Amino acid sequence: MGVATVTEMKQSVSVSGKKMFRTSLNNRHANEWPPTDVSSDLTVEVGTSSFALHKFPLVSRSGKIRRLVAEAKDAKLARLTLHATPGGAPAFELAAKFCYGVHVDITVANVAMLRCAARYLQMTDDFSDKNLELRAEAFLRDAVLPSIASSVAVLRTCEALLPAAEDVNLVARLIAAIANNVCKEQLASGLLSRLDHTGAQLKPAALDSPGEGDWWGKSVAGLGLDLFQRLLSAVKSKGLRQETVTRILINYAHNSLYGLMPCRDADKCGGVTDTDTDTDAVKKQRAVVETIVGLLPAQSKKSPVPMAFLSGLLRTAMALSASNICKADLEKRIGMQLEQAILEDILIATGSGEASTLYDTDVVARIFSVFLNLDEDKEEDGGGFDYDSPRSPKQSCIVKASKLLDSYLAEIALDSNLVPAKFISLAEILPDHARLVTDGIYRAVDIFLKVHPNIKEAERYRMCKAIDCQRLTPDACSHAAQNERLPVQMAVQVLYFEQIRLRSAIQSGGGGGHDGALFFGGGAVSSASTVQGGGGNNMRSGSGVGSGAMSPRDNYASVRRENRELKLEVSRMRMRLTDLEKDHVSMKRELVRVNPANRLLRSFARSFGRLNTLFRMRPAAEPGLQQLGAKATADAKVLFQRRRRHSIS
């Protein structure tokens, strides 16, 4: 049959040969494509594929092919190249079938590339009625945009079609449709939950179980970073719940940062080596981390973002050398939610190329600073709490933070490369009222001194100043009094406050007067009432005295027994003091031999003399001394104040 131009085709439509050509195309079976009964007169190359076709069916529906054929210098054009066709050879093949009249199934999987190919090939209604562009638009309008699942699936196929998908405004329409439908579903879910709460039985199957309303969040985890950011920004602007946004971000982070998230155990987590810092994969992961941090819900103490996720993000950001703004944002978020943290959340390893220490203490210091500054800001706004009240919400948060910090200090104290200045700065970062009991900080200091035996005496003394000896438990006091790693001043303070505690216990146990009456009466009656149980039968008729009250003889025996126990404890303290004095004498001889004018030695000697006098005082342990008057109590207070003034602290 020969090759004909477009003009020749139009002029020869009435010719019998051309009629037979058109009839053969229209009457053949759909599976016979391309037709074999007519020789091809045009070869179209798309990518690495070639299609032997005919000009007339293509130019009848494609404005682009018609223009290329008409503008060709060669009147007998036999080859076209359409390498820029969106979707490549598969998209062109479907479009060519449509031009030949072959039935083409438009589905969720191919509608995006057909829509883009129709725009590129100019297959509009200007050249043919019900052309490919109109068919694709109808499918998008009726089957894709109303459905969240279909819209997400088509959006994922658009990534390979950029920027053609942007040119036809397909991406923007899909994102807007998803955002609108998601918020409608959230509104319907909230309404149905209220109806169920009031007893209504209406509940669709799609929302039967909690959390199914955001099922689509898992399907967007495979989107590229740009489309994901645009989609999540759109749904956030429409009012999507922060809990749902958080779950979507967690799914996306785990999918995009596989091997780096979550990362609580540094030995089991994937990391980034020095040779990887400039690769494209690392740059992509760094961009993912920074984008996710930018999409997190607003910073708040009640933020729905889990602490483990924030901690893992911070570790990943440090490993990937993310921007300082990104890391500072994560540090602030962790500081605001510090009361939810556990030890593993703040054990953050140092980045590559930094100091040889195991953990980054500077990051933890900044996190605790955020926590403390947050409390100060609330106090300035009038929302402060009473620090002295153990039930105060603010005090309870600070106590939790102090326990967390003490555990962290005990962990990093095992690092032999940690300098004392870092440890001391962290130990002193909390206020004095934060630790109700100082056993935790004492344990951390003891570990540090054991691992670092060669630190300077000044650093050793400053480190121990963070320990309040008055808040040590008896067991910790007993351990500290015999701990050779502590400075002598620390041991002296421990013994001094332990003696004060014993003296107070003796006075409270052997007090007379009003206190004695309270002890003998109220305490005994309360004890008896607790044992026997309540009820009016426990009280004598016409008397206000409990029927189960202890007799004076039993009270006397009980007091004597307690006094004997206190005497025994005082004897033990004397023995410990004797051992300490022996050590002191040996130190004194050594120091005198080196420097006879040592002022510190003379100060220690005076302090030990006063303590020796204190221990040799006879405790008020005899029953006959129970009648302690107000004058004795006042003298005891004056004595305590005087000794407090001369203490070594």
XYZ file of C-alpha atoms in Angstrom:
649
model
C 0.000 0.000 0.000
C 2.579 2.837 0.091
C 3.182 5.621 2.590
C 0.800 8.601 2.548
C 0.905 12.014 4.177
C -1.839 13.452 6.319
C -3.156 15.562 3.446
C -3.226 12.571 1.152
C -5.077 10.585 3.816
C -7.731 13.274 4.177
C -8.146 13.590 0.436
C -8.366 9.866 -0.160
C -10.845 8.930 2.527
C -13.402 8.217 -0.179
C -11.019 5.984 -2.132
C -11.971 2.335 -1.932
C -8.502 1.267 -0.755
C -8.589 3.661 2.163
C -12.121 2.597 2.970
C -10.923 -0.971 3.150
C -8.022 0.182 5.420
C -10.377 1.910 7.859
C -12.893 -0.904 7.733
C -10.256 -3.476 8.469
C -9.129 -1.492 11.517
C -12.630 -1.075 12.857
C -13.836 -4.623 12.295
C -10.814 -6.623 13.471
C -10.767 -8.504 16.778
C -9.497 -6.534 19.743
C -6.644 -8.962 20.430
C -5.202 -8.444 16.948
C -2.971 -5.511 17.729
C -1.102 -4.174 15.901
C -3.056 -5.282 12.818
C -1.302 -7.681 10.499
C -3.601 -7.392 7.480
C -2.245 -3.909 6.627
C 1.439 -3.123 6.374
C 2.724 -0.476 8.795
C 3.785 2.914 7.536
C 5.126 4.505 10.756
C 7.564 3.301 13.392
C 7.394 4.987 16.787
C 10.330 4.706 19.185
C 9.700 5.169 22.921
C 12.727 4.505 25.084
C 14.197 1.199 24.019
C 10.950 -0.030 22.458
C 9.771 0.343 18.859
C 6.173 0.117 17.614
C 5.313 -0.600 13.940
C 2.003 1.264 13.523
C -0.109 3.184 11.039
C -0.397 6.923 10.689
C -4.113 7.279 10.240
C -5.314 5.860 13.634
C -2.651 7.833 15.491
C -3.165 11.172 13.827
C -6.933 10.843 14.199
C -6.708 10.993 18.012
C -3.265 12.432 18.887
C -2.666 16.091 18.173
C 1.055 15.769 18.872
C 1.610 12.983 16.333
C -0.523 14.848 13.779
C 1.603 17.962 14.206
C 4.879 16.037 13.936
C 3.745 14.297 10.765
C 2.508 17.540 9.208
C 5.673 19.458 10.093
C 8.042 16.770 8.848
C 10.345 17.861 6.014
C 10.141 14.407 4.572
C 6.699 13.990 3.032
C 6.987 10.287 3.502
C 7.873 10.318 7.215
C 8.300 6.752 8.412
C 9.861 7.088 11.922
C 9.020 9.102 15.062
C 10.785 9.309 18.423
C 8.656 10.008 21.527
C 11.132 9.298 24.314
C 9.579 11.905 26.631
C 6.252 10.107 26.863
C 5.262 9.985 30.598
C 5.130 6.383 31.707
C 7.429 5.271 28.898
C 6.627 2.441 26.504
C 3.789 0.915 28.623
C 1.888 4.195 28.664
C 2.366 4.767 24.932
C 1.252 1.236 24.108
C -2.017 1.751 25.980
C -2.548 5.111 24.301
C -1.865 3.593 20.876
C -4.367 0.809 21.541
C -6.914 3.467 22.436
C -6.192 5.197 19.131
C -6.821 1.939 17.287
C -10.136 1.485 19.062
C -8.946 -1.397 21.237
C -10.672 -1.533 24.629
C -8.340 -0.281 27.345
C -9.117 -0.934 31.009
C -8.396 2.173 33.065
C -7.416 1.140 36.594
C -5.927 2.662 39.734
C -2.540 1.359 38.648
C -2.493 2.986 35.194
C -4.816 5.982 35.389
C -2.024 8.371 36.381
C 0.252 7.467 33.479
C -2.671 7.438 31.020
C -3.704 10.889 32.177
C -0.150 12.206 31.792
C 0.354 10.432 28.444
C -2.935 11.872 27.158
C -1.717 15.376 27.958
C 1.669 14.749 26.339
C 0.149 13.205 23.171
C -2.616 15.859 23.122
C -5.385 13.266 23.104
C -8.157 15.737 23.888
C -11.696 16.251 22.668
C -10.403 18.851 20.203
C -9.244 15.991 17.984
C -11.737 13.241 18.839
C -14.876 12.838 20.904
C -14.525 10.949 24.196
C -10.775 10.937 23.849
C -8.299 9.407 26.325
C -7.936 12.537 28.466
C -11.680 12.713 29.072
C -11.865 9.010 29.903
C -9.008 9.258 32.413
C -10.522 12.352 34.055
C -13.863 10.592 34.429
C -12.223 7.623 36.123
C -10.315 9.914 38.503
C -13.452 11.837 39.390
C -15.692 8.807 39.941
C -13.410 6.058 41.253
C -10.234 7.603 42.663
C -10.777 10.945 44.376
C -13.711 9.820 46.607
C -11.629 6.931 48.033
C -8.698 7.377 50.420
C -7.129 4.059 49.491
C -7.392 4.678 45.749
C -6.109 8.230 46.074
C -3.064 7.076 48.057
C -2.369 4.311 45.528
C -2.545 6.719 42.587
C -0.402 9.251 44.456
C 2.303 6.632 44.863
C 2.308 5.997 41.088
C 2.690 9.734 40.457
C 6.227 9.741 41.861
C 7.566 8.082 38.707
C 5.649 10.551 36.548
C 6.974 13.820 37.925
C 6.945 16.538 36.709
C 4.251 15.504 34.217
C 1.885 14.664 37.091
C 2.359 18.181 38.439
C 1.676 19.708 35.035
C -1.785 18.122 34.880
C -2.420 19.168 38.534
C -2.883 15.539 39.485
C -0.681 15.515 42.623
C -2.309 18.564 44.176
C -5.811 17.204 43.566
C -4.948 13.826 45.080
C -3.413 15.391 48.205
C -6.400 17.689 48.691
C -8.820 14.782 48.260
C -6.936 12.631 50.778
C -6.850 15.437 53.344
C -10.569 16.142 52.991
C -11.600 12.499 53.145
C -9.344 11.753 56.118
C -10.811 14.613 58.135
C -14.340 13.555 57.179
C -13.549 10.036 58.378
C -12.122 11.420 61.618
C -15.249 13.510 62.165
C -17.487 10.529 61.493
C -15.417 8.345 63.798
C -15.671 10.897 66.619
C -19.426 11.219 66.120
C -19.919 7.463 66.160
C -17.794 7.065 69.271
C -20.017 9.620 71.032
C -23.109 7.749 69.928
C -21.647 4.486 71.171
C -20.775 6.142 74.466
C -24.405 7.166 74.923
C -25.661 3.687 74.156
C -26.302 3.838 70.413
C -25.701 0.598 68.510
C -24.838 2.207 65.177
C -21.252 1.339 64.240
C -19.881 0.658 60.735
C -17.528 -2.231 60.106
C -14.759 0.067 58.880
C -14.379 1.631 62.297
C -15.004 -1.344 64.557
C -11.592 -1.480 66.171
C -9.700 1.514 67.559
C -6.947 2.783 65.349
C -8.453 1.558 62.070
C -9.414 5.099 61.152
C -5.769 5.881 60.383
C -4.989 2.649 58.500
C -4.085 4.746 55.490
C -1.148 6.148 57.450
C 0.733 2.891 56.949
C 0.123 2.985 53.204
C 1.800 6.394 52.839
C 5.000 5.102 54.472
C 6.305 4.213 51.009
C 5.882 7.710 49.574
C 8.862 9.833 48.659
C 9.929 12.493 51.088
C 8.541 15.436 49.106
C 5.081 13.974 48.543
C 4.928 12.678 52.122
C 5.763 16.106 53.501
C 3.131 17.779 51.346
C 0.496 15.221 52.262
C 1.126 15.356 56.005
C 1.206 19.150 55.997
C -2.173 19.110 54.244
C -3.830 16.729 56.705
C -2.381 18.651 59.655
C -3.804 21.898 58.286
C -7.203 20.211 58.020
C -7.156 19.340 61.728
C -5.977 15.731 61.868
C -5.431 14.562 65.446
C -1.888 14.779 66.779
C -1.988 11.143 67.876
C -2.702 10.060 64.292
C 0.007 12.340 62.916
C 2.477 10.856 65.395
C 1.672 7.283 64.380
C 2.104 8.166 60.707
C 5.472 9.772 61.386
C 6.665 6.774 63.406
C 5.682 4.377 60.610
C 7.412 6.533 58.016
C 10.578 6.874 60.105
C 10.836 3.141 60.703
C 10.292 2.494 56.994
C 12.738 5.138 55.741
C 15.439 4.802 58.423
C 15.508 1.038 58.690
C 18.621 -0.019 60.603
C 18.871 3.309 62.404
C 15.483 3.534 64.193
C 14.706 2.824 66.975
C 18.170 2.853 68.503
C 18.188 2.394 72.271
C 20.985 -0.175 72.296
C 24.067 1.239 70.589
C 25.551 -2.235 70.101
C 22.530 -3.531 68.172
C 21.679 -0.473 66.098
C 22.937 0.342 62.689
C 25.256 3.295 62.579
C 27.000 5.597 60.172
C 30.740 5.350 59.779
C 33.122 8.108 58.797
C 33.313 6.810 55.235
C 29.539 7.046 54.835
C 29.059 10.673 55.846
C 29.087 12.058 52.294
C 27.177 9.373 50.432
C 23.816 10.050 48.791
C 22.094 7.545 51.063
C 23.272 9.371 54.172
C 22.197 12.713 52.737
C 18.769 11.280 51.999
C 18.440 9.864 55.505
C 19.564 13.176 56.979
C 16.848 14.951 54.996
C 14.286 12.411 56.220
C 15.211 13.017 59.869
C 15.075 16.791 59.527
C 11.728 16.607 57.721
C 10.183 14.301 60.315
C 11.314 16.582 63.132
C 9.751 19.535 61.314
C 6.438 17.650 61.021
C 6.214 16.595 64.675
C 3.287 17.985 66.698
C 3.806 21.175 68.658
C 6.248 21.035 71.560
C 4.442 20.346 74.817
C 4.809 18.423 78.073
C 1.711 16.451 77.024
C 2.909 15.764 73.499
C 1.748 12.385 72.106
C 5.204 11.644 70.688
C 6.712 8.721 72.653
C 9.964 9.367 74.480
C 11.629 6.316 72.906
C 10.898 7.693 69.430
C 12.328 11.118 70.296
C 15.431 9.525 71.775
C 15.931 7.349 68.700
C 15.495 10.352 66.424
C 18.100 12.295 68.397
C 20.586 9.427 68.171
C 19.988 9.157 64.445
C 20.291 12.919 63.957
C 23.636 12.916 65.748
C 24.887 9.917 63.774
C 23.865 11.552 60.481
C 25.261 14.982 61.448
C 21.878 16.669 61.121
C 21.504 20.414 61.478
C 21.879 22.075 64.870
C 18.289 23.337 64.654
C 17.034 19.778 64.259
C 19.055 18.473 67.203
C 18.119 21.433 69.406
C 14.435 20.829 68.666
C 14.717 17.192 69.727
C 16.663 18.098 72.880
C 13.966 20.579 73.856
C 11.202 18.030 73.267
C 12.982 15.442 75.416
C 13.594 18.027 78.136
C 9.918 18.979 78.211
C 8.900 15.316 78.620
C 11.827 14.285 80.824
C 9.604 12.835 83.536
C 8.602 10.097 81.052
C 12.198 9.135 80.267
C 14.117 6.104 81.467
C 17.860 5.609 81.635
C 18.148 4.124 78.125
C 16.507 7.229 76.652
C 19.346 9.546 77.692
C 22.278 7.183 77.143
C 23.294 8.875 73.905
C 26.615 7.822 72.437
C 29.092 10.413 71.241
C 29.182 11.149 67.533
C 31.947 10.041 65.235
C 35.120 12.089 65.355
C 34.397 13.494 68.815
C 35.991 12.783 72.191
C 36.819 9.266 73.239
C 34.128 9.159 75.928
C 31.329 6.647 75.564
C 28.396 9.008 76.083
C 27.696 12.599 75.131
C 27.242 14.335 78.475
C 26.796 17.771 76.908
C 23.530 16.680 75.293
C 22.185 15.400 78.616
C 23.238 18.632 80.327
C 21.261 20.648 77.773
C 18.236 18.371 78.176
C 18.194 18.845 81.960
C 18.670 22.596 81.498
C 15.552 22.671 79.334
C 13.675 20.774 82.036
C 14.751 23.181 84.774
C 14.131 26.306 82.692
C 10.669 25.028 81.866
C 9.855 24.846 85.574
C 11.199 28.353 86.094
C 9.048 29.714 83.286
C 5.934 28.150 84.777
C 6.793 29.553 88.172
C 7.083 33.051 86.698
C 3.670 32.618 85.091
C 2.142 31.867 88.464
C 1.912 28.129 87.966
C 4.616 27.159 90.425
C 4.274 24.615 93.205
C 5.540 24.252 96.710
C 8.961 22.627 96.620
C 8.761 21.532 100.240
C 5.551 19.565 99.778
C 6.251 15.927 98.895
C 2.880 15.743 97.126
C 3.577 18.755 94.928
C 3.415 17.871 91.213
C 6.487 19.961 90.547
C 8.436 18.374 93.377
C 7.494 14.876 92.212
C 8.738 15.662 88.685
C 12.041 16.987 90.000
C 12.472 13.949 92.242
C 11.959 11.683 89.206
C 14.498 13.726 87.281
C 17.006 13.497 90.134
C 16.704 9.709 90.267
C 17.166 9.564 86.496
C 20.238 11.789 86.674
C 21.769 9.774 89.524
C 21.324 6.579 87.499
C 22.911 8.284 84.505
C 25.846 9.471 86.609
C 26.396 5.969 87.934
C 26.438 4.669 84.359
C 28.864 7.220 82.924
C 31.104 6.964 85.996
C 32.298 3.630 84.611
C 33.910 5.438 81.664
C 37.592 5.794 82.466
C 37.957 8.584 79.875
C 35.352 10.823 81.481
C 36.978 13.898 83.002
C 35.930 14.904 86.545
C 34.778 18.360 85.386
C 32.042 16.826 83.199
C 30.871 14.593 86.015
C 30.850 17.435 88.553
C 28.941 19.802 86.267
C 26.217 17.208 85.776
C 26.072 16.336 89.471
C 25.593 20.000 90.391
C 23.026 20.842 87.698
C 19.986 20.073 89.882
C 18.942 22.311 92.795
C 19.457 21.224 96.399
C 15.802 20.383 96.964
C 15.711 17.907 94.063
C 17.165 14.981 96.032
C 15.159 13.885 99.052
C 17.689 11.086 99.593
C 21.268 11.379 98.371
C 22.096 7.684 98.244
C 21.979 7.725 94.418
C 24.515 10.506 93.971
C 26.716 8.949 96.683
C 26.732 5.657 94.780
C 27.647 7.434 91.524
C 30.486 9.362 93.213
C 31.801 6.210 94.831
C 31.870 4.436 91.452
C 33.648 7.371 89.840
C 36.282 7.488 92.588
C 36.835 3.762 92.264
C 37.270 3.937 88.463
C 39.361 7.142 88.656
C 41.674 6.663 91.662
C 44.213 9.274 90.547
C 42.059 12.394 90.432
C 43.138 15.503 92.302
C 42.171 15.979 95.937
C 40.421 19.267 95.141
C 38.262 17.558 92.512
C 37.561 14.709 94.922
C 36.418 17.168 97.577
C 34.246 19.189 95.163
C 32.662 16.017 93.877
C 31.682 14.997 97.400
C 30.169 18.421 98.094
C 27.223 17.382 95.921
C 26.344 14.791 98.601
C 24.194 16.058 101.464
C 25.270 13.913 104.390
C 22.080 14.709 106.299
C 20.007 12.973 103.589
C 21.940 9.724 103.511
C 20.154 6.634 104.769
C 21.680 4.760 107.747
C 23.067 2.072 105.455
C 24.700 4.671 103.214
C 26.104 6.453 106.292
C 27.597 3.219 107.559
C 29.210 2.601 104.173
C 30.493 6.170 103.849
C 32.041 6.167 107.332
C 34.244 3.238 106.309
C 34.860 4.299 102.700
C 38.582 4.977 102.237
C 38.007 6.581 98.826
C 36.179 9.551 100.347
C 38.022 12.605 101.667
C 38.513 12.807 105.424
C 36.186 15.813 105.610
C 33.386 13.726 104.132
C 33.857 10.943 106.669
C 33.899 13.463 109.514
C 30.656 15.022 108.333
C 28.997 11.634 108.056
C 29.982 10.713 111.617
C 28.912 14.105 112.919
C 25.428 13.989 111.420
C 25.039 10.357 112.413
C 25.802 11.316 116.013
C 23.279 14.153 115.830
C 20.690 11.694 114.532
C 21.385 9.258 117.358
C 21.235 11.998 119.926
C 17.869 13.161 118.584
C 16.583 9.595 118.663
C 17.712 9.192 122.276
C 16.062 12.441 123.333
C 12.811 11.599 121.557
C 12.787 8.105 123.070
C 13.627 9.226 126.645
C 11.881 12.612 126.792
C 9.671 13.484 129.767
C 7.057 16.045 130.586
C 4.464 16.628 127.935
C 6.324 14.551 125.350
C 6.556 11.690 127.794
C 2.833 11.841 128.490
C 2.173 11.814 124.756
C 4.421 8.790 124.336
C 2.987 6.816 127.241
C -0.624 7.728 126.593
C -1.472 8.573 123.004
C 0.914 6.110 121.392
C -0.176 3.211 123.571
C -3.850 3.894 123.154
C -3.454 4.207 119.400
C -1.556 0.928 119.258
C -4.140 -0.886 121.294
C -6.995 0.470 119.241
C -5.298 -0.693 116.059
C -4.826 -4.205 117.357
C -8.300 -4.715 118.798
C -10.296 -2.971 116.080
C -12.828 -0.156 116.357
C -16.144 -0.059 118.114
C -17.680 1.273 121.270
C -17.077 -1.967 123.164
C -13.378 -1.181 123.406
C -14.008 1.825 125.676
C -14.793 1.549 129.367
C -18.189 2.820 130.492
C -17.937 6.445 131.610
C -14.196 6.560 130.960
C -12.087 8.070 128.204
C -9.208 5.602 128.618
C -8.804 2.779 126.121
C -9.448 -0.656 127.557
C -6.379 -2.058 125.761
C -3.938 0.588 127.082
C -0.515 -0.666 128.216
C 0.289 -0.572 131.881
C 3.029 1.776 133.210
C 5.171 -1.279 134.015
C 5.060 -2.440 130.380
C 5.845 1.053 129.141
C 8.802 1.287 131.506
C 10.195 -2.038 130.290
C 9.778 -1.003 126.662
C 11.633 2.266 127.193
C 14.495 0.524 128.958
C 14.787 -1.952 126.105
C 15.001 0.857 123.566
C 17.599 2.640 125.675
C 19.769 -0.466 125.741
C 19.610 -0.689 121.955
C 20.608 2.939 121.631
C 23.526 2.410 124.005
C 24.696 -0.468 121.872
C 24.546 1.682 118.762
C 26.513 4.432 120.479
C 29.164 1.894 121.425
C 29.467 0.847 117.819
C 29.866 4.454 116.758
C 32.619 4.873 119.367
C 34.472 1.917 117.917
C 34.219 3.392 114.424
C 35.411 6.736 115.738
C 38.380 5.038 117.434
C 39.421 3.466 114.148
C 39.111 6.815 112.437
C 41.225 8.466 115.146
C 43.952 5.885 114.606
C 43.978 6.672 110.910
C 44.045 10.345 111.769
C 47.063 9.935 114.062
C 48.992 8.110 111.382
C 48.099 10.789 108.829
C 49.124 13.466 111.300
C 52.556 11.944 111.793
C 53.055 11.643 108.069
C 51.954 15.210 107.387
C 54.068 16.593 110.241
C 57.095 14.922 108.783
C 56.430 16.593 105.440
C 55.146 19.984 106.611
C 55.083 20.684 110.362
C 53.095 23.896 109.850
C 50.210 22.246 108.103
C 47.108 24.266 108.939
C 44.703 21.687 107.621
C 46.119 19.114 110.018
C 45.556 21.370 112.997
C 42.003 21.994 111.848
C 41.391 18.256 111.635
C 42.838 17.784 115.088
C 40.481 20.353 116.591
C 37.506 18.827 114.779
C 38.309 15.332 115.973
C 38.749 16.650 119.500
C 35.268 18.106 119.467
C 33.813 14.911 118.020
C 35.615 12.868 120.667
C 34.092 15.037 123.362
C 30.686 14.614 121.754
C 30.933 10.828 121.683
C 32.111 10.607 125.299
C 29.014 12.370 126.544
C 26.784 9.996 128.453
C 23.510 9.477 126.534
C 20.240 10.061 128.314
C 19.438 6.393 128.354
C 18.528 5.717 131.997
C 14.852 5.654 132.865
C 15.467 8.141 135.619
C 16.491 10.775 133.076
C 13.207 10.681 131.244
C 11.972 13.788 133.033
C 13.818 16.104 130.694
C 12.693 19.715 131.155
C 12.448 22.663 128.802
C 15.807 24.067 129.921
C 17.630 20.888 128.876
C 15.944 21.005 125.502
C 17.028 24.610 124.964
C 20.599 23.759 126.001
C 20.647 20.934 123.506
C 19.555 23.281 120.707
C 22.266 25.792 121.606
C 24.841 22.994 121.666
C 23.736 21.798 118.217
C 23.962 25.280 116.752
C 27.420 25.782 118.196
C 28.694 22.477 116.798
C 27.059 23.194 113.478
C 28.983 26.436 113.301
C 32.306 24.654 113.875
C 31.648 21.786 111.435
C 34.046 21.091 108.579
C 31.430 21.507 105.863
